[in-house]
mmCIF file of C-alpha atoms in Angstrom:
data_model
loop_
_atom_site.group_PDB
_atom_site.id
_atom_site.type_symbol
_atom_site.label_atom_id
_atom_site.label_comp_id
_atom_site.label_asym_id
_atom_site.label_seq_id
_atom_site.Cartn_x
_atom_site.Cartn_y
_atom_site.Cartn_z
ATOM 1 C CA ARG A 1 30.950 61.615 -3.315
ATOM 2 C CA GLN A 2 32.646 64.185 -1.141
ATOM 3 C CA ARG A 3 30.428 65.620 1.630
ATOM 4 C CA GLN A 4 32.535 68.065 3.443
ATOM 5 C CA MET A 5 36.129 69.393 3.797
ATOM 6 C CA CYS A 6 37.806 71.520 6.516
ATOM 7 C CA ILE A 7 41.365 72.492 7.352
ATOM 8 C CA ARG A 8 42.632 72.062 10.943
ATOM 9 C CA ASP A 9 45.526 73.969 12.326
ATOM 10 C CA ARG A 10 47.957 72.311 14.765
ATOM 11 C CA THR A 11 45.326 73.245 17.638
ATOM 12 C CA GLY A 12 42.473 71.468 15.906
ATOM 13 C CA HIS A 13 40.647 74.727 15.216
ATOM 14 C CA ASP A 14 38.536 74.018 12.099
ATOM 15 C CA ASP A 15 35.310 76.296 11.976
ATOM 16 C CA LEU A 16 36.601 78.870 9.436
ATOM 17 C CA PRO A 17 36.548 78.543 5.801
ATOM 18 C CA THR A 18 39.714 80.529 5.303
ATOM 19 C CA LEU A 19 42.291 79.863 7.763
ATOM 20 C CA GLY A 20 45.591 81.635 8.496
ATOM 21 C CA ILE A 21 48.591 79.142 9.068
ATOM 22 C CA GLU A 22 52.085 80.102 10.231
ATOM 23 C CA HIS A 23 54.794 79.023 7.799
ATOM 24 C CA GLU A 24 56.501 77.140 10.721
ATOM 25 C CA HIS A 25 53.460 74.879 11.213
ATOM 26 C CA GLY A 26 51.912 72.017 9.656
ATOM 27 C CA PHE A 27 48.068 71.721 9.299
ATOM 28 C CA SER A 28 45.692 68.894 8.353
ATOM 29 C CA VAL A 29 42.940 68.715 6.097
ATOM 30 C CA ALA A 30 39.729 66.698 7.043
ATOM 31 C CA LEU A 31 37.972 65.342 3.902
ATOM 32 C CA ASP A 32 34.539 63.660 4.573
ATOM 33 C CA ILE A 33 33.468 61.272 1.802
ATOM 34 C CA GLU A 34 30.579 59.006 1.255
ATOM 35 C CA ILE A 35 31.062 55.758 -0.544
ATOM 36 C CA ALA A 36 27.640 54.691 -2.318
ATOM 37 C CA GLU A 37 28.847 51.271 -3.634
ATOM 38 C CA THR A 38 32.128 49.188 -3.018
ATOM 39 C CA SER A 39 34.835 49.336 -5.749
ATOM 40 C CA LYS A 40 38.640 48.488 -5.870
ATOM 41 C CA ASP A 41 39.111 51.252 -8.238
ATOM 42 C CA TYR A 42 38.353 54.281 -6.071
ATOM 43 C CA TYR A 43 41.082 56.692 -5.288
ATOM 44 C CA SER A 44 41.262 60.317 -3.792
ATOM 45 C CA ALA A 45 43.494 63.216 -4.645
ATOM 46 C CA LEU A 46 44.204 66.602 -3.209
ATOM 47 C CA ILE A 47 45.528 69.496 -5.491
ATOM 48 C CA ALA A 48 46.877 72.590 -3.921
ATOM 49 C CA HIS A 49 47.342 75.803 -6.174
ATOM 50 C CA ASP A 50 48.264 79.438 -5.425
ATOM 51 C CA ALA A 51 46.296 82.744 -6.220
ATOM 52 C CA TYR A 52 47.913 82.742 -9.555
ATOM 53 C CA GLY A 53 46.655 79.437 -10.770
ATOM 54 C CA ASN A 54 49.975 77.709 -10.293
ATOM 55 C CA ASN A 55 49.733 73.998 -9.160
ATOM 56 C CA ILE A 56 51.863 73.666 -5.991
ATOM 57 C CA PHE A 57 51.361 70.020 -5.326
ATOM 58 C CA PHE A 58 49.193 67.057 -6.398
ATOM 59 C CA SER A 59 48.992 64.029 -3.991
ATOM 60 C CA THR A 60 46.843 60.935 -4.076
ATOM 61 C CA ASP A 61 45.951 58.195 -1.595
ATOM 62 C CA GLU A 62 47.522 55.813 -3.971
ATOM 63 C CA ASP A 63 51.014 57.284 -4.237
ATOM 64 C CA PHE A 64 52.570 54.925 -1.980
ATOM 65 C CA CYS A 65 50.131 52.061 -1.448
ATOM 66 C CA GLU A 66 46.637 50.850 -2.399
ATOM 67 C CA PRO A 67 44.082 53.494 -1.750
ATOM 68 C CA PRO A 68 42.413 53.238 1.636
ATOM 69 C CA ILE A 69 38.857 53.690 0.251
ATOM 70 C CA ALA A 70 39.320 50.806 -2.288
ATOM 71 C CA ASP A 71 36.833 48.060 -1.386
ATOM 72 C CA LYS A 72 35.359 49.740 1.532
ATOM 73 C CA PRO A 73 31.733 48.958 1.972
ATOM 74 C CA PRO A 74 29.068 51.641 1.680
ATOM 75 C CA GLY A 75 29.173 54.243 4.279
ATOM 76 C CA ARG A 76 30.635 57.806 5.375
ATOM 77 C CA TYR A 77 34.363 58.127 6.034
ATOM 78 C CA GLN A 78 36.837 60.769 6.799
ATOM 79 C CA TYR A 79 40.469 61.231 5.722
ATOM 80 C CA GLN A 80 42.930 63.188 7.723
ATOM 81 C CA ILE A 81 45.650 64.560 5.357
ATOM 82 C CA SER A 82 48.679 66.020 6.894
ATOM 83 C CA ILE A 83 50.458 68.910 5.296
ATOM 84 C CA PRO A 84 53.977 69.801 6.761
ATOM 85 C CA GLY A 85 55.127 73.040 7.998
ATOM 86 C CA LYS A 86 57.999 75.067 6.636
ATOM 87 C CA LEU A 87 56.943 74.201 2.875
ATOM 88 C CA LEU A 88 54.703 76.866 1.396
ATOM 89 C CA LYS A 89 55.926 80.459 1.302
ATOM 90 C CA PRO A 90 53.542 83.250 2.721
ATOM 91 C CA GLY A 91 50.455 83.815 0.245
ATOM 92 C CA THR A 92 46.931 82.657 -0.550
ATOM 93 C CA TYR A 93 46.279 79.019 -1.611
ATOM 94 C CA TYR A 94 43.523 76.922 -2.534
ATOM 95 C CA LEU A 95 42.782 73.127 -2.035
ATOM 96 C CA THR A 96 40.793 70.937 -4.588
ATOM 97 C CA PRO A 97 39.782 67.512 -3.274
ATOM 98 C CA MET A 98 38.841 64.992 -5.891
ATOM 99 C CA VAL A 99 37.583 61.323 -5.847
ATOM 100 C CA GLY A 100 38.093 59.192 -8.922
ATOM 101 C CA LEU A 101 37.912 55.845 -10.453
ATOM 102 C CA ARG A 102 40.823 54.298 -11.918
ATOM 103 C CA ARG A 103 40.679 54.192 -15.809
ATOM 104 C CA LYS A 104 37.601 56.483 -15.728
ATOM 105 C CA GLY A 105 38.687 59.662 -14.289
ATOM 106 C CA LYS A 106 37.235 61.924 -11.714
ATOM 107 C CA LEU A 107 33.689 61.261 -10.123
ATOM 108 C CA ASP A 108 33.507 64.240 -7.801
ATOM 109 C CA ARG A 109 35.854 67.380 -7.912
ATOM 110 C CA ARG A 110 35.301 70.652 -5.996
ATOM 111 C CA ASP A 111 37.878 73.231 -7.266
ATOM 112 C CA ALA A 112 39.094 75.666 -5.035
ATOM 113 C CA ALA A 113 37.016 74.213 -2.120
ATOM 114 C CA LEU A 114 39.155 75.830 0.620
ATOM 115 C CA ARG A 115 41.147 78.975 0.796
ATOM 116 C CA PHE A 116 44.004 79.496 3.332
ATOM 117 C CA GLU A 117 46.724 81.829 3.830
ATOM 118 C CA VAL A 118 50.140 81.002 4.831
ATOM 119 C CA LEU A 119 51.701 83.722 7.094
ATOM 120 C CA ASP A 120 55.338 84.148 8.509
ATOM 121 C CA THR A 121 55.294 86.384 11.414
ATOM 122 C CA MET A 122 57.966 84.246 13.394
ATOM 123 C CA SER A 123 61.001 83.687 11.102
ATOM 124 C CA ARG A 124 63.978 85.716 10.293
ATOM 125 C CA ARG A 125 63.106 85.242 6.643
ATOM 126 C CA GLY A 126 59.574 86.648 7.282
ATOM 127 C CA ALA A 127 60.925 89.553 9.320
ATOM 128 C CA LYS A 128 63.514 90.577 6.809
ATOM 129 C CA GLN A 129 61.354 90.012 3.701
ATOM 130 C CA LEU A 130 63.550 87.279 2.258
ATOM 131 C CA TYR A 131 61.077 85.183 0.323
ATOM 132 C CA ARG A 132 61.914 85.133 -3.264
ATOM 133 C CA SER A 133 59.049 86.290 -5.513
ATOM 134 C CA THR A 134 59.624 83.708 -8.225
ATOM 135 C CA ALA A 135 59.922 80.768 -5.831
ATOM 136 C CA VAL A 136 56.615 78.791 -5.419
ATOM 137 C CA VAL A 137 57.654 76.950 -2.333
ATOM 138 C CA ALA A 138 59.735 77.770 0.661
ATOM 139 C CA PRO A 139 60.968 74.820 2.433
ATOM 140 C CA GLN A 140 63.362 75.079 5.265
ATOM 141 C CA ILE A 141 66.618 73.288 4.030
ATOM 142 C CA ASP A 142 69.422 72.511 6.338
ATOM 143 C CA TRP A 143 72.722 74.100 5.373
ATOM 144 C CA VAL A 144 75.800 72.255 6.839
ATOM 145 C CA LEU A 145 79.186 74.214 6.822
ATOM 146 C CA ARG A 146 82.398 72.212 7.759
ATOM 147 C CA PRO A 147 86.142 72.751 6.939
ATOM 148 C CA ASP A 148 87.297 70.647 3.971
ATOM 149 C CA GLY A 149 87.980 67.066 5.386
ATOM 150 C CA ASP A 150 85.945 67.530 8.458
ATOM 151 C CA THR A 151 82.942 65.167 8.688
ATOM 152 C CA GLY A 152 81.371 66.909 11.863
ATOM 153 C CA GLY A 153 80.416 70.341 10.717
ATOM 154 C CA ASP A 154 78.279 73.168 11.954
ATOM 155 C CA ARG A 155 74.774 71.850 11.382
ATOM 156 C CA ARG A 156 71.979 74.597 11.665
ATOM 157 C CA SER A 157 68.386 73.777 10.680
ATOM 158 C CA GLY A 158 67.689 77.299 9.325
ATOM 159 C CA THR A 159 68.116 79.033 12.757
ATOM 160 C CA CYS A 160 70.829 81.045 13.809
ATOM 161 C CA ASP A 161 72.367 81.290 17.363
#
């Protein structure tokens, strides 16, 4: 069972139900859960969607290894889930946490439990209104320009000198 969830910005600020986050900065989500009985089949998931209902990402604690909550004794636990910066374009987003049981499905799901805003007041893209309206995400991608045959190149990480 999920007990509480909050978003923490890079300074650890977490007392607002709606939080403004700069595009440049990552943030973390603290998810408090309570385990009533031990099971090897527990897993947790986090779904992000935008104000239009588009699913932006779906991530589970079993994506890359066995879920950390599998086989835990009864008690209260807290997940810290890190979301990288330079991923979401400015806009309103919602997070839906879920705890489930393999082969049975969800046990507890809180649709749109948290709302947050991604802002961009710092980048050239934000200042010049260069976000594409049809894009769902806006990652910063490295563009490397080099003369044909050159292996060095002019490597810039989305910033211009």
